[in-house]
Short mmCIF file of C-alpha atoms in Angstrom, two decimals:
data_model
loop_
_atom_site.label_atom_id
_atom_site.label_comp_id
_atom_site.label_asym_id
_atom_site.label_seq_id
_atom_site.Cartn_x
_atom_site.Cartn_y
_atom_site.Cartn_z
CA MET A 3 79.10 137.20 -1.53
CA ASN A 4 76.65 139.96 -0.61
CA LYS A 5 72.90 139.57 -1.01
CA GLY A 6 72.65 142.07 -3.89
CA LEU A 7 75.27 140.31 -6.01
CA ARG A 8 73.67 136.94 -5.30
CA THR A 9 70.31 138.29 -6.51
CA LEU A 10 71.86 139.60 -9.73
CA ILE A 11 73.45 136.22 -10.46
CA VAL A 12 70.13 134.42 -9.93
CA LEU A 13 68.33 136.89 -12.22
CA PHE A 14 70.98 136.52 -14.92
CA ALA A 15 70.74 132.72 -14.77
CA ALA A 16 66.97 132.86 -15.10
CA LEU A 17 67.19 135.16 -18.13
CA ALA A 18 69.77 132.90 -19.74
CA LEU A 19 67.66 129.75 -19.47
CA PRO A 20 65.67 130.20 -22.73
CA ALA A 21 68.87 130.56 -24.75
CA ILE A 22 70.46 127.55 -23.08
CA ALA A 23 67.32 125.50 -23.71
CA GLN A 24 67.77 126.02 -27.43
CA GLU A 25 70.92 123.91 -27.46
CA ALA A 26 70.42 120.20 -28.11
CA LYS A 27 72.23 117.83 -25.77
CA LEU A 28 74.13 114.79 -27.01
CA PRO A 29 72.86 111.52 -25.44
CA LYS A 30 75.35 109.77 -23.18
CA GLY A 31 77.62 107.38 -25.05
CA PHE A 32 77.21 109.18 -28.38
CA VAL A 33 79.64 111.38 -30.29
CA ALA A 34 78.87 113.96 -32.97
CA SER A 35 80.91 114.42 -36.12
CA ASN A 36 80.79 115.46 -39.77
CA ALA A 37 81.59 113.60 -42.97
CA THR A 38 81.69 114.82 -46.56
CA VAL A 39 79.87 112.22 -48.65
CA ASN A 40 78.13 112.31 -52.03
CA GLY A 41 79.02 115.99 -52.45
CA ALA A 42 77.58 117.18 -49.12
CA ARG A 43 78.86 117.64 -45.58
CA ILE A 44 76.62 115.54 -43.34
CA HIS A 45 76.45 116.04 -39.58
CA TYR A 46 75.69 112.91 -37.58
CA MET A 47 75.66 111.29 -34.16
CA VAL A 48 76.84 107.74 -33.54
CA GLY A 49 76.96 105.46 -30.53
CA GLY A 50 76.42 101.92 -29.30
CA LYS A 51 77.71 98.61 -30.58
CA GLY A 52 76.28 95.81 -32.69
CA PRO A 53 74.15 95.64 -35.84
CA VAL A 54 73.68 99.03 -37.47
CA VAL A 55 70.43 101.00 -37.32
CA VAL A 56 70.05 104.36 -39.07
CA LEU A 57 67.46 106.86 -37.79
CA LEU A 58 66.15 109.45 -40.28
CA HIS A 59 64.23 112.51 -39.09
CA GLY A 60 61.48 114.45 -40.83
CA TYR A 61 60.49 118.02 -41.65
CA ALA A 62 60.14 120.66 -38.90
CA GLN A 63 62.57 118.54 -36.86
CA THR A 64 66.21 117.40 -36.97
CA SER A 65 68.16 114.36 -35.77
CA HIS A 66 67.44 115.66 -32.26
CA MET A 67 63.95 114.07 -32.46
CA TRP A 68 65.52 110.64 -31.89
CA THR A 69 67.41 111.45 -28.66
CA PRO A 70 64.94 109.63 -26.34
CA LEU A 71 65.24 106.46 -28.45
CA MET A 72 68.97 106.46 -29.12
CA PRO A 73 70.20 105.17 -25.71
CA LEU A 74 67.66 102.32 -25.80
CA LEU A 75 68.83 101.14 -29.22
CA ALA A 76 72.50 101.63 -28.34
CA THR A 77 72.35 98.72 -25.88
CA THR A 78 72.02 96.31 -28.83
CA HIS A 79 72.92 98.32 -31.96
CA THR A 80 75.38 100.73 -33.47
CA VAL A 81 73.10 103.75 -33.91
CA ILE A 82 73.80 106.27 -36.70
CA VAL A 83 71.66 109.42 -36.62
CA PRO A 84 72.35 111.95 -39.39
CA ASP A 85 70.89 115.34 -40.10
CA LEU A 86 69.64 114.97 -43.65
CA ARG A 87 71.16 117.14 -46.37
CA GLY A 88 70.11 120.73 -45.74
CA PHE A 89 68.87 120.16 -42.17
CA GLY A 90 70.30 120.70 -38.69
CA GLY A 91 74.08 120.74 -38.78
CA SER A 92 74.38 119.36 -42.31
CA GLU A 93 75.33 121.40 -45.35
CA ARG A 94 72.66 123.43 -47.17
CA THR A 95 73.63 122.41 -50.69
CA PRO A 96 72.19 124.18 -53.76
CA GLY A 97 70.45 120.99 -54.91
CA GLY A 98 70.17 117.27 -54.29
CA TYR A 99 66.89 117.30 -52.33
CA ASP A 100 65.17 114.50 -54.21
CA LYS A 101 64.87 111.55 -51.84
CA LYS A 102 66.87 109.25 -54.11
CA THR A 103 69.92 111.52 -53.74
CA MET A 104 69.33 112.07 -50.01
CA ALA A 105 69.28 108.28 -49.57
CA GLN A 106 72.58 108.08 -51.44
CA ASP A 107 74.00 110.56 -48.92
CA VAL A 108 73.02 108.25 -46.06
CA HIS A 109 74.36 105.17 -47.83
CA ALA A 110 77.69 106.87 -48.48
CA LEU A 111 77.86 107.87 -44.79
CA VAL A 112 77.18 104.30 -43.67
CA GLN A 113 79.92 103.03 -45.97
CA LYS A 114 82.36 105.70 -44.82
CA LEU A 115 81.80 104.59 -41.23
CA GLY A 116 82.75 101.06 -42.28
CA HIS A 117 79.36 99.35 -42.40
CA ASP A 118 77.28 97.60 -45.04
CA LYS A 119 74.19 95.86 -43.60
CA VAL A 120 71.73 98.22 -41.91
CA LYS A 121 68.26 98.56 -40.46
CA VAL A 122 66.56 101.85 -41.32
CA VAL A 123 63.94 103.90 -39.45
CA GLY A 124 62.35 107.01 -40.96
CA HIS A 125 59.67 109.46 -39.90
CA ASP A 126 57.89 111.92 -42.24
CA ILE A 127 60.38 113.03 -44.95
CA GLY A 128 62.79 110.57 -43.33
CA LEU A 129 60.55 107.65 -44.25
CA MET A 130 60.71 108.73 -47.91
CA VAL A 131 64.50 108.73 -47.68
CA ALA A 132 64.35 105.36 -45.92
CA TYR A 133 62.26 103.86 -48.73
CA ALA A 134 64.59 105.33 -51.36
CA TYR A 135 67.49 103.77 -49.45
CA VAL A 136 66.07 100.26 -49.31
CA ALA A 137 64.83 100.43 -52.92
CA GLN A 138 68.33 101.28 -54.12
CA TYR A 139 70.23 99.00 -51.73
CA PRO A 140 67.88 96.08 -50.94
CA ALA A 141 70.70 93.57 -50.42
CA GLU A 142 72.18 95.84 -47.74
CA THR A 143 68.97 96.54 -45.80
CA GLN A 144 67.73 94.07 -43.19
CA ARG A 145 64.64 95.73 -41.68
CA VAL A 146 62.70 98.94 -42.27
CA ILE A 147 60.40 101.07 -40.11
CA LEU A 148 58.28 103.77 -41.75
CA MET A 149 56.51 106.29 -39.50
CA ASP A 150 53.52 108.44 -40.48
CA ALA A 151 53.57 110.23 -43.80
CA PHE A 152 53.30 108.83 -47.33
CA LEU A 153 55.23 107.62 -50.35
CA PRO A 154 55.00 109.99 -53.34
CA GLY A 155 54.14 108.22 -56.58
CA VAL A 156 52.76 105.06 -54.92
CA GLY A 157 49.08 104.20 -55.24
CA ASP A 158 46.52 106.94 -54.57
CA TRP A 159 49.15 109.13 -52.92
CA GLN A 160 47.63 112.46 -53.96
CA HIS A 161 44.70 111.93 -51.60
CA VAL A 162 46.70 111.32 -48.44
CA TRP A 163 45.68 113.19 -45.28
CA LEU A 164 48.85 115.32 -45.19
CA LEU A 165 48.05 116.76 -48.61
CA ARG A 166 45.30 118.87 -47.06
CA ASP A 167 48.21 121.32 -46.81
CA LEU A 168 48.91 121.24 -50.54
CA TRP A 169 49.68 124.98 -50.44
CA HIS A 170 52.79 124.20 -48.45
CA PHE A 171 54.24 121.82 -51.02
CA HIS A 172 54.35 124.73 -53.48
CA PHE A 173 55.61 127.23 -50.90
CA TYR A 174 59.11 128.06 -52.11
CA GLY A 175 61.00 130.85 -53.80
CA GLU A 176 61.91 134.44 -53.01
CA THR A 177 58.57 135.60 -51.57
CA PRO A 178 57.94 132.64 -49.22
CA LEU A 179 61.52 132.90 -47.94
CA ALA A 180 61.03 136.61 -47.23
CA LEU A 181 57.75 135.91 -45.45
CA VAL A 182 59.23 133.36 -43.03
CA LYS A 183 62.55 135.09 -42.36
CA GLY A 184 62.65 135.89 -38.66
CA ARG A 185 59.26 134.17 -38.27
CA GLU A 186 60.41 130.55 -38.54
CA ARG A 187 58.82 129.63 -35.21
CA ILE A 188 55.42 131.05 -36.28
CA TYR A 189 55.56 129.06 -39.53
CA PHE A 190 56.43 125.77 -37.81
CA GLU A 191 53.77 126.20 -35.12
CA HIS A 192 51.19 125.37 -37.80
CA PHE A 193 52.69 121.91 -38.35
CA TRP A 194 53.49 121.14 -34.73
CA ASN A 195 50.00 122.17 -33.61
CA ASP A 196 47.66 121.28 -36.46
CA PHE A 197 49.21 117.92 -37.34
CA ALA A 198 48.98 116.78 -33.70
CA ALA A 199 45.95 115.12 -32.17
CA ASP A 200 46.32 117.53 -29.23
CA ARG A 201 48.62 120.52 -29.64
CA THR A 202 49.33 120.55 -25.90
CA LYS A 203 50.84 117.04 -26.19
CA SER A 204 52.81 117.66 -29.38
CA VAL A 205 56.44 118.79 -29.79
CA SER A 206 57.71 120.21 -26.49
CA GLU A 207 58.52 123.87 -25.96
CA ALA A 208 62.22 123.13 -25.49
CA ASP A 209 62.35 121.15 -28.73
CA ARG A 210 60.42 123.82 -30.64
CA ARG A 211 63.15 126.28 -29.73
CA ILE A 212 65.85 123.88 -30.89
CA TYR A 213 64.17 123.22 -34.24
CA ALA A 214 63.24 126.83 -34.98
CA LYS A 215 66.81 127.92 -34.26
CA ALA A 216 68.24 125.16 -36.50
CA TYR A 217 66.07 126.07 -39.49
CA ALA A 218 66.71 129.80 -39.09
CA ARG A 219 70.44 129.29 -39.70
CA ASP A 220 72.30 129.50 -43.00
CA GLY A 221 69.55 128.93 -45.54
CA GLY A 222 67.79 126.20 -43.58
CA MET A 223 64.34 127.31 -44.69
CA ARG A 224 65.31 127.29 -48.37
CA ALA A 225 66.67 123.75 -48.00
CA GLY A 226 63.48 122.64 -46.29
CA PHE A 227 61.33 124.08 -49.06
CA GLU A 228 63.44 122.27 -51.65
CA VAL A 229 62.58 118.93 -50.06
CA PHE A 230 58.93 119.50 -51.00
CA ARG A 231 59.72 121.10 -54.32
CA ASN A 232 61.24 117.76 -55.33
CA PHE A 233 58.08 115.70 -54.71
CA GLU A 234 57.35 115.59 -58.43
CA GLN A 235 60.71 113.96 -59.10
CA ASP A 236 60.28 111.71 -56.05
CA ALA A 237 56.93 110.48 -57.42
CA LYS A 238 58.60 109.51 -60.69
CA ASP A 239 61.46 107.75 -58.91
CA PHE A 240 59.20 105.92 -56.46
CA ALA A 241 56.86 104.74 -59.23
CA VAL A 242 59.88 103.02 -60.79
CA PHE A 243 61.06 101.63 -57.44
CA ALA A 244 57.58 100.25 -56.72
CA GLN A 245 57.76 97.98 -59.74
CA THR A 246 60.00 95.68 -57.66
CA LYS A 247 58.44 94.47 -54.40
CA LEU A 248 60.85 94.32 -51.49
CA ASP A 249 61.39 91.17 -49.41
CA MET A 250 62.73 92.37 -46.04
CA PRO A 251 60.38 92.93 -43.05
CA PHE A 252 58.68 96.33 -42.79
CA LEU A 253 56.98 97.83 -39.75
CA VAL A 254 54.67 100.78 -40.45
CA LEU A 255 53.63 103.00 -37.52
CA ALA A 256 50.92 105.60 -38.14
CA GLY A 257 48.91 107.99 -36.00
CA GLU A 258 45.19 107.30 -35.70
CA LYS A 259 44.50 111.04 -36.02
CA ALA A 260 46.94 111.45 -38.91
CA SER A 261 47.80 108.95 -41.66
CA GLY A 262 45.65 106.18 -40.22
CA THR A 263 45.90 103.09 -42.44
CA PHE A 264 47.00 104.98 -45.57
CA LEU A 265 50.77 104.45 -45.26
CA ILE A 266 50.22 100.82 -44.27
CA GLU A 267 48.28 100.15 -47.46
CA GLN A 268 50.84 102.05 -49.55
CA THR A 269 53.69 100.01 -48.10
CA LYS A 270 51.90 96.78 -48.99
CA LEU A 271 52.10 97.91 -52.61
CA VAL A 272 55.91 98.06 -52.47
CA ALA A 273 56.83 95.32 -49.97
CA LYS A 274 55.82 91.69 -49.35
CA ASN A 275 56.30 91.46 -45.57
CA VAL A 276 54.49 94.37 -43.89
CA THR A 277 53.25 94.73 -40.33
CA GLY A 278 51.10 97.81 -39.79
CA VAL A 279 50.21 99.41 -36.45
CA VAL A 280 47.91 102.41 -36.01
CA ILE A 281 48.80 104.23 -32.77
CA PRO A 282 45.52 105.07 -30.96
CA GLY A 283 44.90 108.73 -30.20
CA SER A 284 48.11 109.98 -31.81
CA GLY A 285 48.58 112.54 -34.53
CA HIS A 286 51.57 112.87 -36.82
CA TRP A 287 54.32 113.49 -34.23
CA LEU A 288 54.58 109.91 -33.01
CA MET A 289 57.85 110.28 -31.09
CA ASP A 290 56.41 113.26 -29.22
CA GLU A 291 52.73 112.39 -28.84
CA ALA A 292 52.94 108.65 -28.21
CA ARG A 293 56.52 107.92 -27.17
CA ASP A 294 55.56 105.28 -24.61
CA GLN A 295 53.64 103.32 -27.25
CA VAL A 296 56.02 103.83 -30.17
CA MET A 297 59.48 103.23 -28.71
CA PRO A 298 58.81 99.70 -27.40
CA LYS A 299 57.45 98.69 -30.82
CA ILE A 300 60.56 100.07 -32.56
CA VAL A 301 62.92 98.30 -30.14
CA GLU A 302 61.02 94.99 -30.37
CA PHE A 303 60.97 95.01 -34.17
CA LEU A 304 64.65 95.91 -34.55
CA ASN A 305 65.66 93.28 -31.99
CA ALA A 306 63.55 90.52 -33.52
CA PRO A 307 65.55 87.34 -34.22
CA GLY A 308 66.26 86.01 -37.67
CA LEU A 309 68.46 88.76 -39.13
#
């Protein structure tokens, strides 16, 4: 190979790197598949062996957020990691974005994969789906981890820290969709940067590319907006759920520079056995900002004896 051709190949590879970096990699030992459940096609990853744990992602992210944790849990658990309805590789359905229905999606997926008893972990919107899951299927849920956001309809929820961005929860419809089309990355930078304690230690550049690309596809932004549009219905549903306190163990992880103790106190209103931990120095993106603190706590809680 002559020197000129070699130089061209190197240049081409360098130019191709940003595009390649946008593709999420499947953790070793996991497989990806799709299942049609509860009227929606749900994309998911699964791996490991043992008791089942389900990991539920939040807004501005996809199931990819859990990839650093998945191999650790797979040594002791069967790990199921779906993209929620409307997100990532899952179907962008016309409706069904209330958290009660989204939890029914996850439950139907768990059943289709041949399982009944589960442990559930949720971050951000995922924690709302996790709570809706355990509230509807308490006899089938062994342990629950809720990570930094809030529960609509529970306690003084309208004064939570995240509601400083109230404009965003009403940001849906034809005009907002036109404004963000082709500018998805610009829109998400606000959340990744401003909800972090330090924007330079928030969601990585490689992951930002993955998430922006995922939401830009096939009506992903509309689906995301619908998740917030349904908060009013979620508040009604959760107020009913909260009338029955849950018995299984809960672990609540919250960022010191984000939710603080708010979610911990909310969870105590809906559950009897709650352990709360505020992660020092962290903002909202716990798996990105404080991974070394958060992952050991998740693993320890899920591996605790007794269930």
